[in-house]
PDB file of C-alpha atoms in Angstrom:
ATOM      1  CA  GLU A   1     121.799 153.837 -86.745  1.00 49.00           C
ATOM      2  CA  THR A   2     118.760 152.273 -85.075  1.00 61.00           C
ATOM      3  CA  GLY A   3     117.367 153.691 -81.844  1.00 87.00           C
ATOM      4  CA  VAL A   4     116.278 151.889 -78.703  1.00 93.00           C
ATOM      5  CA  THR A   5     113.172 149.792 -79.269  1.00 94.00           C
ATOM      6  CA  GLN A   6     110.955 148.145 -76.670  1.00 96.00           C
ATOM      7  CA  SER A   7     108.250 145.538 -76.901  1.00 97.00           C
ATOM      8  CA  PRO A   8     105.422 145.247 -76.307  1.00 97.00           C
ATOM      9  CA  THR A   9     104.182 148.849 -76.111  1.00 96.00           C
ATOM     10  CA  HIS A  10     101.224 147.977 -73.899  1.00 96.00           C
ATOM     11  CA  LEU A  11     100.456 144.990 -71.726  1.00 96.00           C
ATOM     12  CA  ILE A  12      97.729 143.964 -69.302  1.00 98.00           C
ATOM     13  CA  LYS A  13      98.456 141.252 -66.743  1.00 98.00           C
ATOM     14  CA  THR A  14      96.663 139.778 -63.750  1.00 98.00           C
ATOM     15  CA  ARG A  15      98.043 140.044 -60.231  1.00 98.00           C
ATOM     16  CA  GLY A  16     100.321 137.085 -59.467  1.00 98.00           C
ATOM     17  CA  GLN A  17     101.328 136.513 -63.096  1.00 98.00           C
ATOM     18  CA  GLN A  18     104.797 136.891 -64.561  1.00 98.00           C
ATOM     19  CA  VAL A  19     105.811 139.270 -67.365  1.00 98.00           C
ATOM     20  CA  THR A  20     108.804 139.675 -69.682  1.00 98.00           C
ATOM     21  CA  LEU A  21     109.595 142.990 -71.322  1.00 98.00           C
ATOM     22  CA  ARG A  22     112.150 143.310 -74.109  1.00 98.00           C
ATOM     23  CA  CYS A  23     114.572 145.979 -75.228  1.00 97.00           C
ATOM     24  CA  SER A  24     116.865 146.265 -78.226  1.00 94.00           C
ATOM     25  CA  SER A  25     119.682 148.662 -77.529  1.00 89.00           C
ATOM     26  CA  GLN A  26     120.926 151.302 -79.927  1.00 84.00           C
ATOM     27  CA  SER A  27     123.551 150.069 -82.353  1.00 82.00           C
ATOM     28  CA  GLY A  28     127.015 150.119 -80.784  1.00 82.00           C
ATOM     29  CA  HIS A  29     125.713 150.460 -77.215  1.00 87.00           C
ATOM     30  CA  ASN A  30     126.828 147.767 -74.748  1.00 88.00           C
ATOM     31  CA  THR A  31     125.070 149.067 -71.622  1.00 91.00           C
ATOM     32  CA  VAL A  32     121.354 148.776 -70.927  1.00 93.00           C
ATOM     33  CA  SER A  33     119.426 150.165 -67.954  1.00 94.00           C
ATOM     34  CA  TRP A  34     115.813 149.678 -66.936  1.00 97.00           C
ATOM     35  CA  TYR A  35     113.612 152.227 -65.182  1.00 97.00           C
ATOM     36  CA  GLN A  36     110.100 152.163 -63.730  1.00 98.00           C
ATOM     37  CA  GLN A  37     107.976 155.289 -63.980  1.00 97.00           C
ATOM     38  CA  ALA A  38     104.788 155.489 -61.956  1.00 95.00           C
ATOM     39  CA  LEU A  39     102.137 157.965 -63.009  1.00 92.00           C
ATOM     40  CA  GLY A  40     103.117 161.547 -62.214  1.00 91.00           C
ATOM     41  CA  GLN A  41     106.618 160.676 -61.020  1.00 93.00           C
ATOM     42  CA  GLY A  42     110.133 160.599 -62.402  1.00 95.00           C
ATOM     43  CA  PRO A  43     111.647 157.295 -63.553  1.00 97.00           C
ATOM     44  CA  GLN A  44     113.218 155.082 -60.868  1.00 97.00           C
ATOM     45  CA  PHE A  45     116.326 152.996 -61.606  1.00 96.00           C
ATOM     46  CA  ILE A  46     115.773 149.219 -61.514  1.00 97.00           C
ATOM     47  CA  PHE A  47     119.114 147.837 -62.720  1.00 95.00           C
ATOM     48  CA  GLN A  48     121.842 148.113 -65.336  1.00 93.00           C
ATOM     49  CA  TYR A  49     123.589 145.503 -67.487  1.00 93.00           C
ATOM     50  CA  TYR A  50     127.025 145.997 -68.996  1.00 90.00           C
ATOM     51  CA  ARG A  51     128.439 143.324 -71.307  1.00 88.00           C
ATOM     52  CA  GLU A  52     125.919 140.758 -70.042  1.00 90.00           C
ATOM     53  CA  GLU A  53     126.662 141.294 -66.342  1.00 92.00           C
ATOM     54  CA  GLU A  54     124.520 143.179 -63.806  1.00 92.00           C
ATOM     55  CA  ASN A  55     126.356 146.446 -63.144  1.00 90.00           C
ATOM     56  CA  GLY A  56     124.171 148.109 -60.532  1.00 91.00           C
ATOM     57  CA  ARG A  57     120.752 147.699 -58.969  1.00 94.00           C
ATOM     58  CA  GLY A  58     118.226 150.069 -57.484  1.00 93.00           C
ATOM     59  CA  ASN A  59     115.859 149.518 -54.591  1.00 94.00           C
ATOM     60  CA  PHE A  60     113.677 146.849 -56.207  1.00 97.00           C
ATOM     61  CA  PRO A  61     112.872 143.370 -54.826  1.00 97.00           C
ATOM     62  CA  PRO A  62     114.422 140.198 -56.300  1.00 97.00           C
ATOM     63  CA  ARG A  63     111.240 139.396 -58.214  1.00 98.00           C
ATOM     64  CA  PHE A  64     112.526 142.026 -60.665  1.00 98.00           C
ATOM     65  CA  SER A  65     115.254 140.307 -62.655  1.00 97.00           C
ATOM     66  CA  GLY A  66     116.977 140.823 -65.957  1.00 96.00           C
ATOM     67  CA  LEU A  67     119.189 139.480 -68.679  1.00 96.00           C
ATOM     68  CA  GLN A  68     121.436 140.929 -71.329  1.00 95.00           C
ATOM     69  CA  PHE A  69     122.259 138.923 -74.433  1.00 93.00           C
ATOM     70  CA  PRO A  70     125.473 138.829 -76.532  1.00 91.00           C
ATOM     71  CA  ASN A  71     123.906 141.253 -79.019  1.00 88.00           C
ATOM     72  CA  TYR A  72     123.307 143.616 -76.033  1.00 87.00           C
ATOM     73  CA  SER A  73     119.534 143.345 -76.179  1.00 92.00           C
ATOM     74  CA  SER A  74     117.908 142.888 -72.788  1.00 96.00           C
ATOM     75  CA  GLU A  75     114.911 141.498 -70.938  1.00 97.00           C
ATOM     76  CA  LEU A  76     113.207 142.626 -67.753  1.00 98.00           C
ATOM     77  CA  ASN A  77     111.295 139.897 -65.934  1.00 98.00           C
ATOM     78  CA  VAL A  78     108.854 140.564 -63.122  1.00 98.00           C
ATOM     79  CA  ASN A  79     107.425 137.650 -61.127  1.00 98.00           C
ATOM     80  CA  ALA A  80     104.384 137.571 -58.852  1.00 98.00           C
ATOM     81  CA  LEU A  81     102.982 140.819 -60.246  1.00 98.00           C
ATOM     82  CA  GLU A  82     101.411 143.249 -57.811  1.00 98.00           C
ATOM     83  CA  LEU A  83      98.966 146.058 -58.533  1.00 98.00           C
ATOM     84  CA  ASP A  84     101.695 148.611 -57.691  1.00 97.00           C
ATOM     85  CA  ASP A  85     103.823 147.238 -60.544  1.00 98.00           C
ATOM     86  CA  SER A  86     101.505 149.067 -62.935  1.00 98.00           C
ATOM     87  CA  ALA A  87     103.776 151.650 -64.543  1.00 98.00           C
ATOM     88  CA  LEU A  88     105.687 152.706 -67.632  1.00 97.00           C
ATOM     89  CA  TYR A  89     108.862 150.642 -67.973  1.00 98.00           C
ATOM     90  CA  LEU A  90     111.664 152.387 -69.793  1.00 97.00           C
ATOM     91  CA  CYS A  91     114.829 150.941 -71.238  1.00 96.00           C
ATOM     92  CA  ALA A  92     117.900 153.076 -71.897  1.00 94.00           C
ATOM     93  CA  SER A  93     121.136 152.238 -73.678  1.00 92.00           C
ATOM     94  CA  THR A  94     124.533 153.932 -73.574  1.00 88.00           C
ATOM     95  CA  PRO A  95     127.764 153.278 -75.489  1.00 83.00           C
ATOM     96  CA  THR A  96     129.529 152.797 -72.136  1.00 75.00           C
ATOM     97  CA  PRO A  97     128.167 153.041 -68.562  1.00 69.00           C
ATOM     98  CA  ASP A  98     129.281 156.666 -68.126  1.00 70.00           C
ATOM     99  CA  ARG A  99     127.898 158.278 -71.269  1.00 80.00           C
ATOM    100  CA  ALA A 100     124.582 159.834 -72.297  1.00 86.00           C
ATOM    101  CA  ALA A 101     121.596 157.506 -72.080  1.00 89.00           C
ATOM    102  CA  PHE A 102     119.079 157.104 -74.911  1.00 92.00           C
ATOM    103  CA  PHE A 103     115.613 155.821 -74.056  1.00 94.00           C
ATOM    104  CA  GLY A 104     113.091 153.667 -75.845  1.00 94.00           C
ATOM    105  CA  GLN A 105     109.416 154.517 -76.077  1.00 94.00           C
ATOM    106  CA  GLY A 106     108.552 152.385 -73.063  1.00 95.00           C
ATOM    107  CA  THR A 107     106.188 149.552 -72.212  1.00 97.00           C
ATOM    108  CA  ARG A 108     103.048 150.500 -70.332  1.00 97.00           C
ATOM    109  CA  LEU A 109     102.179 147.648 -67.963  1.00 98.00           C
ATOM    110  CA  THR A 110      98.805 147.463 -66.271  1.00 98.00           C
ATOM    111  CA  VAL A 111      98.264 144.897 -63.521  1.00 98.00           C
ATOM    112  CA  VAL A 112      94.630 144.134 -62.682  1.00 98.00           C
TER     113      VAL A 112
ATOM    114  CA  GLY B   1     121.753 158.596 -52.485  1.00 87.00           C
ATOM    115  CA  ILE B   2     121.864 161.782 -54.496  1.00 92.00           C
ATOM    116  CA  GLN B   3     118.815 164.079 -54.354  1.00 95.00           C
ATOM    117  CA  VAL B   4     117.511 166.003 -57.361  1.00 97.00           C
ATOM    118  CA  GLU B   5     115.050 168.876 -57.087  1.00 97.00           C
ATOM    119  CA  GLN B   6     113.429 170.582 -60.037  1.00 98.00           C
ATOM    120  CA  SER B   7     111.586 173.866 -60.097  1.00 97.00           C
ATOM    121  CA  PRO B   8     109.038 175.041 -60.830  1.00 98.00           C
ATOM    122  CA  PRO B   9     106.837 171.919 -60.759  1.00 97.00           C
ATOM    123  CA  ASP B  10     104.380 173.515 -63.176  1.00 97.00           C
ATOM    124  CA  LEU B  11     104.766 176.324 -65.697  1.00 97.00           C
ATOM    125  CA  ILE B  12     102.188 177.838 -68.036  1.00 97.00           C
ATOM    126  CA  LEU B  13     103.343 180.172 -70.806  1.00 96.00           C
ATOM    127  CA  GLN B  14     101.961 181.976 -73.793  1.00 97.00           C
ATOM    128  CA  GLU B  15     103.474 180.983 -77.110  1.00 97.00           C
ATOM    129  CA  GLY B  16     106.563 183.106 -77.791  1.00 97.00           C
ATOM    130  CA  ALA B  17     107.543 183.556 -74.154  1.00 98.00           C
ATOM    131  CA  ASN B  18     110.877 182.523 -72.661  1.00 97.00           C
ATOM    132  CA  SER B  19     111.357 180.263 -69.641  1.00 97.00           C
ATOM    133  CA  THR B  20     114.018 178.928 -67.306  1.00 98.00           C
ATOM    134  CA  LEU B  21     113.822 175.542 -65.606  1.00 98.00           C
ATOM    135  CA  ARG B  22     116.101 174.751 -62.684  1.00 98.00           C
ATOM    136  CA  CYS B  23     117.647 171.544 -61.385  1.00 98.00           C
ATOM    137  CA  ASN B  24     119.460 171.372 -58.036  1.00 98.00           C
ATOM    138  CA  PHE B  25     121.405 168.303 -56.958  1.00 97.00           C
ATOM    139  CA  SER B  26     122.859 167.328 -53.614  1.00 95.00           C
ATOM    140  CA  ASP B  27     126.272 165.893 -54.510  1.00 93.00           C
ATOM    141  CA  SER B  28     128.941 165.957 -57.199  1.00 92.00           C
ATOM    142  CA  VAL B  29     127.903 164.296 -60.461  1.00 91.00           C
ATOM    143  CA  ASN B  30     129.598 162.563 -63.370  1.00 89.00           C
ATOM    144  CA  ASN B  31     126.681 162.965 -65.731  1.00 91.00           C
ATOM    145  CA  LEU B  32     123.717 165.311 -66.053  1.00 95.00           C
ATOM    146  CA  GLN B  33     121.082 165.074 -68.734  1.00 96.00           C
ATOM    147  CA  TRP B  34     117.950 167.020 -69.605  1.00 98.00           C
ATOM    148  CA  PHE B  35     115.039 165.168 -71.179  1.00 97.00           C
ATOM    149  CA  HIS B  36     111.666 166.084 -72.620  1.00 97.00           C
ATOM    150  CA  GLN B  37     108.998 163.438 -72.133  1.00 95.00           C
ATOM    151  CA  ASN B  38     106.521 163.458 -74.977  1.00 87.00           C
ATOM    152  CA  PRO B  39     102.817 162.650 -74.551  1.00 85.00           C
ATOM    153  CA  TRP B  40     103.479 159.020 -75.494  1.00 85.00           C
ATOM    154  CA  GLY B  41     105.998 158.621 -72.682  1.00 89.00           C
ATOM    155  CA  GLN B  42     109.273 158.576 -74.567  1.00 88.00           C
ATOM    156  CA  LEU B  43     112.169 160.481 -73.024  1.00 93.00           C
ATOM    157  CA  ILE B  44     113.836 162.610 -75.663  1.00 94.00           C
ATOM    158  CA  ASN B  45     117.443 163.648 -75.034  1.00 93.00           C
ATOM    159  CA  LEU B  46     117.909 167.384 -74.959  1.00 96.00           C
ATOM    160  CA  PHE B  47     121.365 167.799 -73.471  1.00 96.00           C
ATOM    161  CA  TYR B  48     124.176 165.767 -71.966  1.00 94.00           C
ATOM    162  CA  ILE B  49     125.789 168.487 -69.853  1.00 96.00           C
ATOM    163  CA  PRO B  50     127.791 167.528 -66.727  1.00 93.00           C
ATOM    164  CA  SER B  51     129.326 171.020 -66.844  1.00 94.00           C
ATOM    165  CA  GLY B  52     129.422 174.134 -68.997  1.00 96.00           C
ATOM    166  CA  THR B  53     126.944 175.565 -71.491  1.00 98.00           C
ATOM    167  CA  LYS B  54     125.400 174.113 -74.626  1.00 97.00           C
ATOM    168  CA  GLN B  55     122.894 175.405 -77.141  1.00 97.00           C
ATOM    169  CA  ASN B  56     120.636 173.636 -79.592  1.00 96.00           C
ATOM    170  CA  GLY B  57     118.318 175.937 -81.503  1.00 97.00           C
ATOM    171  CA  ARG B  58     115.883 177.606 -79.135  1.00 97.00           C
ATOM    172  CA  LEU B  59     117.096 175.527 -76.213  1.00 98.00           C
ATOM    173  CA  SER B  60     120.214 176.014 -74.158  1.00 98.00           C
ATOM    174  CA  ALA B  61     121.490 174.586 -70.894  1.00 98.00           C
ATOM    175  CA  THR B  62     124.063 175.543 -68.316  1.00 98.00           C
ATOM    176  CA  THR B  63     125.457 173.375 -65.539  1.00 97.00           C
ATOM    177  CA  VAL B  64     127.500 174.878 -62.713  1.00 97.00           C
ATOM    178  CA  ALA B  65     128.853 171.699 -61.179  1.00 94.00           C
ATOM    179  CA  THR B  66     130.683 173.451 -58.307  1.00 95.00           C
ATOM    180  CA  GLU B  67     127.384 174.996 -57.169  1.00 96.00           C
ATOM    181  CA  ARG B  68     125.345 171.858 -57.934  1.00 97.00           C
ATOM    182  CA  TYR B  69     122.716 173.229 -60.257  1.00 98.00           C
ATOM    183  CA  SER B  70     121.713 173.220 -63.894  1.00 98.00           C
ATOM    184  CA  LEU B  71     119.414 175.496 -65.876  1.00 98.00           C
ATOM    185  CA  LEU B  72     117.442 174.781 -69.029  1.00 98.00           C
ATOM    186  CA  TYR B  73     116.424 177.812 -71.089  1.00 98.00           C
ATOM    187  CA  ILE B  74     113.620 177.699 -73.619  1.00 97.00           C
ATOM    188  CA  SER B  75     113.281 180.754 -75.829  1.00 97.00           C
ATOM    189  CA  SER B  76     110.358 181.727 -78.064  1.00 97.00           C
ATOM    190  CA  SER B  77     108.348 178.793 -76.761  1.00 97.00           C
ATOM    191  CA  GLN B  78     105.999 176.880 -79.081  1.00 96.00           C
ATOM    192  CA  THR B  79     102.993 174.695 -78.289  1.00 95.00           C
ATOM    193  CA  THR B  80     105.057 171.666 -79.286  1.00 94.00           C
ATOM    194  CA  ASP B  81     107.391 172.416 -76.350  1.00 95.00           C
ATOM    195  CA  SER B  82     104.615 171.341 -73.969  1.00 95.00           C
ATOM    196  CA  GLY B  83     105.295 168.275 -71.858  1.00 95.00           C
ATOM    197  CA  VAL B  84     107.346 167.238 -68.879  1.00 97.00           C
ATOM    198  CA  TYR B  85     110.998 168.192 -68.620  1.00 98.00           C
ATOM    199  CA  PHE B  86     113.250 166.012 -66.490  1.00 98.00           C
ATOM    200  CA  CYS B  87     116.716 166.552 -65.165  1.00 98.00           C
ATOM    201  CA  ALA B  88     118.661 163.368 -64.347  1.00 97.00           C
ATOM    202  CA  VAL B  89     122.068 163.002 -62.730  1.00 95.00           C
ATOM    203  CA  GLU B  90     124.540 160.194 -62.217  1.00 91.00           C
ATOM    204  CA  GLY B  91     126.687 160.359 -59.112  1.00 85.00           C
ATOM    205  CA  SER B  92     129.086 157.728 -57.820  1.00 80.00           C
ATOM    206  CA  GLU B  93     126.515 154.971 -58.431  1.00 79.00           C
ATOM    207  CA  ARG B  94     125.838 153.617 -61.908  1.00 75.00           C
ATOM    208  CA  GLN B  95     122.343 155.000 -62.214  1.00 88.00           C
ATOM    209  CA  LEU B  96     120.501 158.084 -63.344  1.00 92.00           C
ATOM    210  CA  THR B  97     118.528 159.730 -60.566  1.00 95.00           C
ATOM    211  CA  PHE B  98     115.657 161.804 -61.888  1.00 97.00           C
ATOM    212  CA  GLY B  99     113.977 164.856 -60.484  1.00 96.00           C
ATOM    213  CA  SER B 100     110.206 165.001 -60.270  1.00 96.00           C
ATOM    214  CA  GLY B 101     109.993 167.052 -63.441  1.00 97.00           C
ATOM    215  CA  THR B 102     108.567 170.362 -64.621  1.00 98.00           C
ATOM    216  CA  GLN B 103     105.215 170.194 -66.396  1.00 97.00           C
ATOM    217  CA  LEU B 104     105.319 172.866 -69.114  1.00 96.00           C
ATOM    218  CA  THR B 105     102.165 174.010 -70.886  1.00 96.00           C
ATOM    219  CA  VAL B 106     102.506 176.452 -73.785  1.00 96.00           C
ATOM    220  CA  LEU B 107      99.251 178.100 -74.777  1.00 96.00           C
ATOM    221  CA  PRO B 108      98.575 179.256 -78.356  1.00 95.00           C
TER     222      PRO B 108
END
């Protein structure tokens, strides 16, 4: 059974650019959620995908968007990057939306 | 939305000591998890415990859902237990809401 994997592990982007982060969910898990963790804080929910449909969204602007593919892998896209988008982005998968979440190692995004 | 408070925010222990971390939440929950965040940022599952008591080696957790709190016990702490411990809950919305964490430092 493979765990949750994210790519890339680190990324540096310039303000105004766009970025795509990727997540492969754990085998057998059809639900993927994305979280943003700023330094020194707890993770904040961005959105969740269940069977390729958005299944909930946190308090993030529309320039944060996502996709889930038929194999349940997922992408997080952020447009018009701002300095405050610098954070650790975490992906979590669950077998169904109401079960325990398992997290990947995260992507550390730095916007300069 | 649901509020999650963790205490204490920081804890320093000598190796071998025991500790209790607390998580209070403001509403009924469907899901409660405890995580340990390692120095590289990954959240490691410790317990999925919406109610009741569970034990895993030196760690155990208890959630009293009717009183809206959960406790994480660490016995005979080791330096490798150092890191940030998060409690996260899922209420009526499809999202985990995290507390601000407890930074644990275990000294040799």
